[in-house]
Amino acid sequence: MLLIPCPYCGDRPEIEFRGGGEAHIARPSDPQTIDDQAWAEFLFYRTNPKGLMAERWNHAHGCQRWFNALRDTVSDRILESYKMGEKPIGGGRA
Amino acid sequence: MAGRNRLPKGGRVDRSKPVSIVFNGRTLAGFAGDTVASLLIAHDIHFVGRSFKYHRPRGFLSHGSDEPNALLSVDRGPGKIDPNNRATVAEARDGLVTHSQNHWPSLEFDIGAINDVLSPVFVAGFYYKTFMWPRRFWDSVYEPKIRAAAGLGRAPDAPDADRYANRHAHCDVLVVGAGPAGLAAALAGSETGKRVFLADEQAEMGGTLLHDLTSAIDGKPAQAWVAEALAELRSRGNVTLLPRSTAFGYYNHNHIALAERLTDHLDNAPAHLPRERLWQVRAGEVVLATGAHERPLVFADNDRPGILLAESVRVFVNRYAVAPGRKVVFVTNGASAYAAALDAAAAGIDVTLVDVRPEGDCGPELAALRAKGATVLTGHTVLAAAGTRRVTGLAVAPLSPAGKIGTRKTLAADCVGMSGGWTPSVHLFSQSRGKLRFDPALDAFVPDQAVQAQRSAGAANGRYDLGEILSEGFAAGSAAAGGDASRAFTATPTPTGFSPVRVLPTDADPARVKAFIDFQNDVTAKDIHLAVREGFESVEHVKRYTTTGMATDQGKSSNMNALGLVAGILEKPLPAVGTTTFRPPYTPVTFGTLIGPSRGPLFDPARKTPVHGWAEEQGARFEDVGLWKRAWYFPRGDEDLHEAVARECAAVRQHVGIFDATTLGKIEIVGPDAAEFMNRIYVNGWLKLEPGRCRYGLMLKEDGYILDDGVVARLAVDRFHVTTTTGGAPRVLAHMEDYLQTEWPELNVFLTSTTEQFAVIAVQGPKARELIAPLVTGIDLANDAFPHMAVRTGFICGVPTRLFRVSFTGELGFEINVPADYGRAVWEAIFARGGAFGLTPYGTETMHVLRAERGFVIIGQETDGTVTPDDLGLGGMIARAKPDFVGKRSLARPDLEAPGRKQLVGILTDDPTLVLDEGAQIVADRDQPIPIHALGHVTSSYWSPACDRSIALALVEGGRERIGSEIFVTTPSSFTKATVTAPAFFDAAGERVHA
Ligand SMILES: [Zn+2]
């Protein structure tokens, strides 16, 4: 079970969270103006990287806040987490 | 009688505490500190079970948790029969009742032993090859027969009468294994005050030092050093010692699961104590000091009872003071077995040693053993073991450097101690996803790159010399605690090193002998040869095809022999063949331990409404909806479901019914931007909805498919009372929070779950207004003052209420929201008035029928995550003028606009008495060739009292264009003819709600 660092509550076990998939996929500001292909890419296309990945988490059974975390999909190590609207510092957590 | 093989002195058993156990009906004496295995060996019993496939007689192979053969059923009373206990692990305690397994009618006379004679039939991949055809035989013949014959032991047939506990714990350093490396690590790790857990699977801590009579550490006998180390650790408040605790699973982020055995070893276990405890430990750092496993040697009939691992012979002699035999032949390819032979000789046992290595390759251990007068044959191979139920001798022959086998001779023996070298126990390391590295000097895989915060030490790390083990353990413990302390230990040098040999050279036809690689799954060298010959070259494939390493012992003793053999046949270096994946659990874990207290009523939480107790008193039957318990129907007398529902439906249509709608999800949406937020979340428009009015709302996922629905009331300009489906509430709130927090953080809105705050009492039927009117104050209930789809706040029975005039039945109706604590009181007050009005409580089944008669959909029943508003005929609700809402863009995706989508329709069967199965498939023509194209399926189907016939809702391709046409619907035996209709069967114009 992962130990996930909620930026608001601290380290908490994975069962308190709900995963939200890849992070930093901005919803188009005017969806009606983009074509089917671009919309499909927003909806369905994900990078599914082997290695470092920024992903969304919701502390569903806790503070209910959404945040992002950088996780290595090979080792499952979580390098850092950060609030919505923030950027990862990229250095990793101690 | 303590048993004729009990040695007169020595051992760690407590001779002042005699115990007796029962094995297959025989009562046998031993001492506290014995395992079941050592106690049986004291009585010269080795034949304790039959093997899995061939039903061959089997005895003990090892002395510990890697034991593949000696699996016994332990009977501790009703509900406490536990199969597959390793006799080498189970502690002997007074009155313990054990049975051998896998034989019929008895251990000695077993019908299944015929398999051993028929074994040419049971080759590798036997199941895959034999049970392929005829296809129809699979269900009727093969599977039941295989299931009856397969399996080790018998599953208990009574509920487990024991109690199990679980505990979550945190520590700075978890040390797994309390042998020399683990003890040193725990000593070093706890010096600085860090919290240290030391867990060991055995009853007694000390590991290999518990049977080491000859080594000294820092000038003290090894066992004295262990006692001092444990005393020191016990004296430190920051150390927790966990004996009898097996670390069986190493999961992400240093989450380690341990099974602690609490009472099985007690003579009279207090009834209130749990049997086992599951520990879920989150450790800052982990030190794996899990030791190593000895490998068997592979020769013909190497599985005969009395043939043990060499080090296990040493353990039985030194630790348990029992002689596994009086005439022991050791067979080895390395140095460690010499220590075992020396100790056996010192205990007065007749010892001969056969070494596969040529004389020149042996170390100083050779001279040491010969000096004691023992016969040592170097450069010899073993051709076969003699004896069936007990080994009686070994056929050996000299082996020339060129591999030529000389003249055979037979060595008499009643016990054989074999050693094929050592394999570090890397199971937990591998589970933690650490990368292994092949070390040719050790002929083994050793830990290389750790992925988690952990380190391996001692034999688990490929370190076999006692002094090095201690130093490495100490350094690892210190480093794990954030220090850099080191300590040099002075210890007696350990004889180490071996020359790998996969199968002992023989002059016999290898196709005719059984030389076992995997004892528990009965896999022989011949099977591995056959698998490779048939093209299985990947180790993972060989493993599955032959089942080697797949038994409950996880191949602890067999893995390296199997890998080495595959590599040898393929003429590849061993690392090129690779190793298999180690998976949890390290040793079998009782289901009860994993489940803990989550059984029976505690299996899942139960959510109950404030009216639950009342419904129970009325004799309601309940159904589970998510975690909620909902009243399903209220039978009177001996009514069945259908009779009760028919009566309840009629009461609502003709008089008035009362229904507990508390479970509906409720979310309060408040703030200056509440209406804008609603506008973006729902397909409907909200800006123009006046306070005091309600609207049926529909929300989509971003992909355009329906997520949830529900009535929404606007209580004030900046306040909405949203309802969701019973099961959808958490999903909807999370969906809303997601958009609010991540896409529209600029909106000033607050979302609060209020599901539990309100009890909701639905009063539905033509007499609903009359019934509640005298109880309501502060609200004008007149039809024009309080129309359908309106909401008012006021009081009922003096309790504040949000009173909705809404209907999910098609009748005049109200949903009365009151604070949950008042729910039952208000309910009972309404009910008390109901007699004169024919008030009838109804459950979810009647609610379903009533809404289906009107054609109202249920999200999750009529929808499945691929249904759009237009598919349900609800396209008109979409506020198309809105620039955007979640899912709007997707509704214009080509597939969602394509003709021929499945649409909601009604289905009326030609036979009005036939109620279709929900999920039944719909086809245009029952006679079209197979595969028949399915047009869709039935989503809801009921007997309708109002229509006096069956009705159904369905999703059908191009459904609205098919209205009036005939279709066929599957029945359990065939098809039935039906007509497509509009999805409403009663009061299609919807006039009754305005009464
Ligand atoms: Zn949180």
PDB file of N, CA and C in Angstrom, chain A residues 1-4 13-14 18 25-27 29-32 34-36 39 42-44 56 58 64-66 73-78 84, chain B residues 251-253 255 280 282 433 451-452 702-703 730-731 733-734 737-739 741-744 883-890 892-894:
ATOM      1  N   MET A   1       0.839  -1.189   0.000  1.00  0.00           N
ATOM      2  CA  MET A   1       0.000   0.000   0.000  1.00  0.00           C
ATOM      3  C   MET A   1       0.883   1.250   0.000  1.00  0.00           C
ATOM      4  N   LEU A   2       0.573   2.160  -0.894  1.00  0.00           N
ATOM      5  CA  LEU A   2       1.378   3.370  -0.967  1.00  0.00           C
ATOM      6  C   LEU A   2       1.190   4.221   0.298  1.00  0.00           C
ATOM      7  N   LEU A   3       2.185   5.012   0.588  1.00  0.00           N
ATOM      8  CA  LEU A   3       2.074   6.027   1.633  1.00  0.00           C
ATOM      9  C   LEU A   3       2.111   7.358   0.889  1.00  0.00           C
ATOM     10  N   ILE A   4       0.993   8.036   0.877  1.00  0.00           N
ATOM     11  CA  ILE A   4       0.858   9.197  -0.007  1.00  0.00           C
ATOM     12  C   ILE A   4       0.918  10.486   0.806  1.00  0.00           C
ATOM     13  N   PRO A  13      -2.128   6.584   4.398  1.00  0.00           N
ATOM     14  CA  PRO A  13      -2.157   5.361   3.580  1.00  0.00           C
ATOM     15  C   PRO A  13      -3.073   5.502   2.367  1.00  0.00           C
ATOM     16  N   GLU A  14      -2.726   4.744   1.370  1.00  0.00           N
ATOM     17  CA  GLU A  14      -3.383   4.827   0.062  1.00  0.00           C
ATOM     18  C   GLU A  14      -4.900   4.669   0.134  1.00  0.00           C
ATOM     19  N   ARG A  18      -8.294   8.630  -3.549  1.00  0.00           N
ATOM     20  CA  ARG A  18      -8.850   8.195  -4.819  1.00  0.00           C
ATOM     21  C   ARG A  18      -7.917   8.733  -5.912  1.00  0.00           C
ATOM     22  N   ILE A  25      -3.343  18.006 -17.401  1.00  0.00           N
ATOM     23  CA  ILE A  25      -4.051  17.973 -18.676  1.00  0.00           C
ATOM     24  C   ILE A  25      -5.168  18.991 -18.530  1.00  0.00           C
ATOM     25  N   ALA A  26      -4.914  20.181 -19.030  1.00  0.00           N
ATOM     26  CA  ALA A  26      -5.856  21.280 -18.802  1.00  0.00           C
ATOM     27  C   ALA A  26      -7.100  21.079 -19.657  1.00  0.00           C
ATOM     28  N   ARG A  27      -8.243  21.348 -19.051  1.00  0.00           N
ATOM     29  CA  ARG A  27      -9.482  21.291 -19.829  1.00  0.00           C
ATOM     30  C   ARG A  27      -9.489  22.483 -20.786  1.00  0.00           C
ATOM     31  N   SER A  29     -10.300  25.691 -22.702  1.00  0.00           N
ATOM     32  CA  SER A  29     -11.134  26.761 -22.152  1.00  0.00           C
ATOM     33  C   SER A  29     -12.415  26.937 -22.956  1.00  0.00           C
ATOM     34  N   ASP A  30     -12.390  26.637 -24.234  1.00  0.00           N
ATOM     35  CA  ASP A  30     -13.629  26.695 -25.011  1.00  0.00           C
ATOM     36  C   ASP A  30     -13.756  25.409 -25.827  1.00  0.00           C
ATOM     37  N   PRO A  31     -14.255  24.376 -25.202  1.00  0.00           N
ATOM     38  CA  PRO A  31     -14.272  23.056 -25.853  1.00  0.00           C
ATOM     39  C   PRO A  31     -15.010  23.067 -27.185  1.00  0.00           C
ATOM     40  N   GLN A  32     -16.004  23.953 -27.312  1.00  0.00           N
ATOM     41  CA  GLN A  32     -16.845  23.886 -28.515  1.00  0.00           C
ATOM     42  C   GLN A  32     -16.067  24.283 -29.774  1.00  0.00           C
ATOM     43  N   ILE A  34     -12.913  23.374 -30.524  1.00  0.00           N
ATOM     44  CA  ILE A  34     -11.827  22.497 -30.977  1.00  0.00           C
ATOM     45  C   ILE A  34     -12.387  21.282 -31.702  1.00  0.00           C
ATOM     46  N   ASP A  35     -11.580  20.709 -32.573  1.00  0.00           N
ATOM     47  CA  ASP A  35     -12.102  19.641 -33.425  1.00  0.00           C
ATOM     48  C   ASP A  35     -12.131  18.301 -32.680  1.00  0.00           C
ATOM     49  N   ASP A  36     -12.739  17.326 -33.302  1.00  0.00           N
ATOM     50  CA  ASP A  36     -12.951  16.036 -32.656  1.00  0.00           C
ATOM     51  C   ASP A  36     -11.644  15.393 -32.216  1.00  0.00           C
ATOM     52  N   TRP A  39     -10.259  17.115 -29.164  1.00  0.00           N
ATOM     53  CA  TRP A  39     -11.100  16.796 -28.006  1.00  0.00           C
ATOM     54  C   TRP A  39     -10.868  15.351 -27.552  1.00  0.00           C
ATOM     55  N   PHE A  42      -7.727  15.173 -25.586  1.00  0.00           N
ATOM     56  CA  PHE A  42      -7.931  15.663 -24.220  1.00  0.00           C
ATOM     57  C   PHE A  42      -8.641  14.601 -23.367  1.00  0.00           C
ATOM     58  N   LEU A  43      -9.645  13.971 -23.964  1.00  0.00           N
ATOM     59  CA  LEU A  43     -10.452  13.019 -23.197  1.00  0.00           C
ATOM     60  C   LEU A  43      -9.718  11.721 -22.896  1.00  0.00           C
ATOM     61  N   PHE A  44      -9.070  11.179 -23.917  1.00  0.00           N
ATOM     62  CA  PHE A  44      -8.668   9.781 -23.828  1.00  0.00           C
ATOM     63  C   PHE A  44      -7.161   9.538 -23.868  1.00  0.00           C
ATOM     64  N   ARG A  56      -2.839  12.922 -10.447  1.00  0.00           N
ATOM     65  CA  ARG A  56      -3.783  13.582  -9.552  1.00  0.00           C
ATOM     66  C   ARG A  56      -4.255  12.616  -8.462  1.00  0.00           C
ATOM     67  N   ASN A  58      -6.962  12.511  -4.902  1.00  0.00           N
ATOM     68  CA  ASN A  58      -7.971  13.171  -4.079  1.00  0.00           C
ATOM     69  C   ASN A  58      -7.957  12.512  -2.708  1.00  0.00           C
ATOM     70  N   GLN A  64     -10.468  15.865   1.550  1.00  0.00           N
ATOM     71  CA  GLN A  64     -11.224  16.016   0.302  1.00  0.00           C
ATOM     72  C   GLN A  64     -10.536  16.914  -0.729  1.00  0.00           C
ATOM     73  N   ARG A  65      -9.278  17.231  -0.478  1.00  0.00           N
ATOM     74  CA  ARG A  65      -8.611  18.114  -1.438  1.00  0.00           C
ATOM     75  C   ARG A  65      -7.966  17.293  -2.543  1.00  0.00           C
ATOM     76  N   TRP A  66      -7.992  17.861  -3.737  1.00  0.00           N
ATOM     77  CA  TRP A  66      -7.242  17.320  -4.862  1.00  0.00           C
ATOM     78  C   TRP A  66      -5.842  17.910  -4.854  1.00  0.00           C
ATOM     79  N   THR A  73       6.632   5.322 -11.857  1.00  0.00           N
ATOM     80  CA  THR A  73       5.716   4.195 -12.100  1.00  0.00           C
ATOM     81  C   THR A  73       6.437   2.850 -12.079  1.00  0.00           C
ATOM     82  N   VAL A  74       7.760   2.861 -12.077  1.00  0.00           N
ATOM     83  CA  VAL A  74       8.497   1.595 -11.993  1.00  0.00           C
ATOM     84  C   VAL A  74       8.671   1.194 -10.527  1.00  0.00           C
ATOM     85  N   SER A  75       9.149   2.123  -9.733  1.00  0.00           N
ATOM     86  CA  SER A  75       9.439   1.794  -8.332  1.00  0.00           C
ATOM     87  C   SER A  75       8.277   2.138  -7.415  1.00  0.00           C
ATOM     88  N   ASP A  76       7.318   2.921  -7.895  1.00  0.00           N
ATOM     89  CA  ASP A  76       6.208   3.440  -7.092  1.00  0.00           C
ATOM     90  C   ASP A  76       6.664   4.471  -6.061  1.00  0.00           C
ATOM     91  N   ARG A  77       7.914   4.880  -6.123  1.00  0.00           N
ATOM     92  CA  ARG A  77       8.348   5.930  -5.190  1.00  0.00           C
ATOM     93  C   ARG A  77       7.624   7.229  -5.524  1.00  0.00           C
ATOM     94  N   ILE A  78       7.171   7.932  -4.501  1.00  0.00           N
ATOM     95  CA  ILE A  78       6.564   9.245  -4.702  1.00  0.00           C
ATOM     96  C   ILE A  78       7.609  10.282  -4.327  1.00  0.00           C
ATOM     97  N   MET A  84      -2.738  21.901  -6.109  1.00  0.00           N
ATOM     98  CA  MET A  84      -3.237  22.266  -7.431  1.00  0.00           C
ATOM     99  C   MET A  84      -2.802  23.700  -7.758  1.00  0.00           C
TER     100      MET A  84
ATOM    101  N   TYR B 251       5.380  -4.939   0.836  1.00  0.00           N
ATOM    102  CA  TYR B 251       4.625  -4.160  -0.135  1.00  0.00           C
ATOM    103  C   TYR B 251       5.241  -2.772  -0.295  1.00  0.00           C
ATOM    104  N   ASN B 252       4.497  -1.911  -0.998  1.00  0.00           N
ATOM    105  CA  ASN B 252       5.039  -0.596  -1.324  1.00  0.00           C
ATOM    106  C   ASN B 252       5.351   0.258  -0.098  1.00  0.00           C
ATOM    107  N   HIS B 253       6.352   1.099  -0.249  1.00  0.00           N
ATOM    108  CA  HIS B 253       6.687   2.122   0.734  1.00  0.00           C
ATOM    109  C   HIS B 253       6.881   1.511   2.130  1.00  0.00           C
ATOM    110  N   HIS B 255       5.796  -1.081   3.570  1.00  0.00           N
ATOM    111  CA  HIS B 255       4.607  -1.616   4.241  1.00  0.00           C
ATOM    112  C   HIS B 255       4.802  -3.133   4.291  1.00  0.00           C
ATOM    113  N   GLN B 280       0.436  -4.883  10.405  1.00  0.00           N
ATOM    114  CA  GLN B 280       0.778  -4.103   9.218  1.00  0.00           C
ATOM    115  C   GLN B 280       1.724  -3.014   9.670  1.00  0.00           C
ATOM    116  N   ARG B 282       4.543  -0.144   9.094  1.00  0.00           N
ATOM    117  CA  ARG B 282       5.123   0.835   8.173  1.00  0.00           C
ATOM    118  C   ARG B 282       6.471   1.209   8.779  1.00  0.00           C
ATOM    119  N   ARG B 433      10.580  -5.591  -4.795  1.00  0.00           N
ATOM    120  CA  ARG B 433      10.938  -5.216  -6.162  1.00  0.00           C
ATOM    121  C   ARG B 433      12.432  -4.905  -6.313  1.00  0.00           C
ATOM    122  N   VAL B 451      15.041  -1.144  -4.101  1.00  0.00           N
ATOM    123  CA  VAL B 451      14.124  -0.116  -4.612  1.00  0.00           C
ATOM    124  C   VAL B 451      13.511   0.666  -3.461  1.00  0.00           C
ATOM    125  N   GLN B 452      13.379   0.017  -2.311  1.00  0.00           N
ATOM    126  CA  GLN B 452      12.806   0.699  -1.161  1.00  0.00           C
ATOM    127  C   GLN B 452      13.890   0.942  -0.110  1.00  0.00           C
ATOM    128  N   GLU B 702     -17.335  13.944 -18.565  1.00  0.00           N
ATOM    129  CA  GLU B 702     -16.786  14.740 -19.660  1.00  0.00           C
ATOM    130  C   GLU B 702     -16.920  14.017 -20.999  1.00  0.00           C
ATOM    131  N   ASP B 703     -17.086  12.686 -20.962  1.00  0.00           N
ATOM    132  CA  ASP B 703     -17.208  11.944 -22.220  1.00  0.00           C
ATOM    133  C   ASP B 703     -18.630  11.957 -22.783  1.00  0.00           C
ATOM    134  N   PRO B 730     -21.243   9.739  -3.151  1.00  0.00           N
ATOM    135  CA  PRO B 730     -19.807  10.052  -3.025  1.00  0.00           C
ATOM    136  C   PRO B 730     -19.163  10.346  -4.371  1.00  0.00           C
ATOM    137  N   ARG B 731     -19.612   9.611  -5.402  1.00  0.00           N
ATOM    138  CA  ARG B 731     -19.043   9.794  -6.738  1.00  0.00           C
ATOM    139  C   ARG B 731     -19.366  11.196  -7.257  1.00  0.00           C
ATOM    140  N   LEU B 733     -20.162  13.902  -5.464  1.00  0.00           N
ATOM    141  CA  LEU B 733     -19.458  14.938  -4.699  1.00  0.00           C
ATOM    142  C   LEU B 733     -18.001  15.023  -5.146  1.00  0.00           C
ATOM    143  N   ALA B 734     -17.361  13.877  -5.357  1.00  0.00           N
ATOM    144  CA  ALA B 734     -15.967  13.881  -5.789  1.00  0.00           C
ATOM    145  C   ALA B 734     -15.841  14.526  -7.175  1.00  0.00           C
ATOM    146  N   GLU B 737     -16.249  18.255  -6.671  1.00  0.00           N
ATOM    147  CA  GLU B 737     -15.054  18.816  -6.039  1.00  0.00           C
ATOM    148  C   GLU B 737     -13.895  18.868  -7.027  1.00  0.00           C
ATOM    149  N   ASP B 738     -13.806  17.849  -7.852  1.00  0.00           N
ATOM    150  CA  ASP B 738     -12.732  17.810  -8.840  1.00  0.00           C
ATOM    151  C   ASP B 738     -12.795  19.058  -9.732  1.00  0.00           C
ATOM    152  N   TYR B 739     -13.960  19.312 -10.314  1.00  0.00           N
ATOM    153  CA  TYR B 739     -14.063  20.478 -11.204  1.00  0.00           C
ATOM    154  C   TYR B 739     -13.885  21.777 -10.448  1.00  0.00           C
ATOM    155  N   GLN B 741     -12.224  22.351  -7.650  1.00  0.00           N
ATOM    156  CA  GLN B 741     -10.863  22.594  -7.157  1.00  0.00           C
ATOM    157  C   GLN B 741      -9.835  22.706  -8.271  1.00  0.00           C
ATOM    158  N   THR B 742     -10.055  21.962  -9.360  1.00  0.00           N
ATOM    159  CA  THR B 742      -8.968  21.888 -10.338  1.00  0.00           C
ATOM    160  C   THR B 742      -9.245  22.675 -11.612  1.00  0.00           C
ATOM    161  N   GLU B 743     -10.513  22.822 -12.016  1.00  0.00           N
ATOM    162  CA  GLU B 743     -10.786  23.524 -13.269  1.00  0.00           C
ATOM    163  C   GLU B 743     -11.318  24.937 -13.042  1.00  0.00           C
ATOM    164  N   TRP B 744     -12.127  25.108 -11.996  1.00  0.00           N
ATOM    165  CA  TRP B 744     -12.754  26.413 -11.771  1.00  0.00           C
ATOM    166  C   TRP B 744     -12.492  26.919 -10.363  1.00  0.00           C
ATOM    167  N   PRO B 883     -22.945  28.090 -23.145  1.00  0.00           N
ATOM    168  CA  PRO B 883     -21.704  27.980 -23.907  1.00  0.00           C
ATOM    169  C   PRO B 883     -20.974  26.672 -23.607  1.00  0.00           C
ATOM    170  N   ASP B 884     -21.116  26.185 -22.377  1.00  0.00           N
ATOM    171  CA  ASP B 884     -20.336  25.007 -22.013  1.00  0.00           C
ATOM    172  C   ASP B 884     -20.953  24.370 -20.776  1.00  0.00           C
ATOM    173  N   PHE B 885     -20.834  23.093 -20.663  1.00  0.00           N
ATOM    174  CA  PHE B 885     -21.062  22.364 -19.408  1.00  0.00           C
ATOM    175  C   PHE B 885     -20.310  21.054 -19.538  1.00  0.00           C
ATOM    176  N   VAL B 886     -20.088  20.382 -18.451  1.00  0.00           N
ATOM    177  CA  VAL B 886     -19.285  19.162 -18.481  1.00  0.00           C
ATOM    178  C   VAL B 886     -19.975  18.135 -19.377  1.00  0.00           C
ATOM    179  N   GLY B 887     -19.288  17.721 -20.412  1.00  0.00           N
ATOM    180  CA  GLY B 887     -19.832  16.711 -21.320  1.00  0.00           C
ATOM    181  C   GLY B 887     -20.450  17.291 -22.576  1.00  0.00           C
ATOM    182  N   LYS B 888     -20.627  18.621 -22.640  1.00  0.00           N
ATOM    183  CA  LYS B 888     -21.334  19.188 -23.791  1.00  0.00           C
ATOM    184  C   LYS B 888     -20.597  18.904 -25.098  1.00  0.00           C
ATOM    185  N   ARG B 889     -19.288  19.162 -25.086  1.00  0.00           N
ATOM    186  CA  ARG B 889     -18.520  18.975 -26.319  1.00  0.00           C
ATOM    187  C   ARG B 889     -18.603  17.525 -26.800  1.00  0.00           C
ATOM    188  N   SER B 890     -18.623  16.607 -25.833  1.00  0.00           N
ATOM    189  CA  SER B 890     -18.626  15.196 -26.213  1.00  0.00           C
ATOM    190  C   SER B 890     -19.936  14.773 -26.869  1.00  0.00           C
ATOM    191  N   ALA B 892     -21.277  16.088 -29.133  1.00  0.00           N
ATOM    192  CA  ALA B 892     -21.126  16.315 -30.577  1.00  0.00           C
ATOM    193  C   ALA B 892     -20.091  15.374 -31.193  1.00  0.00           C
ATOM    194  N   ARG B 893     -19.578  14.420 -30.373  1.00  0.00           N
ATOM    195  CA  ARG B 893     -18.672  13.420 -30.962  1.00  0.00           C
ATOM    196  C   ARG B 893     -19.462  12.575 -31.951  1.00  0.00           C
ATOM    197  N   PRO B 894     -18.824  12.185 -33.081  1.00  0.00           N
ATOM    198  CA  PRO B 894     -19.576  11.481 -34.135  1.00  0.00           C
ATOM    199  C   PRO B 894     -20.351  10.279 -33.613  1.00  0.00           C
TER     200      PRO B 894
END
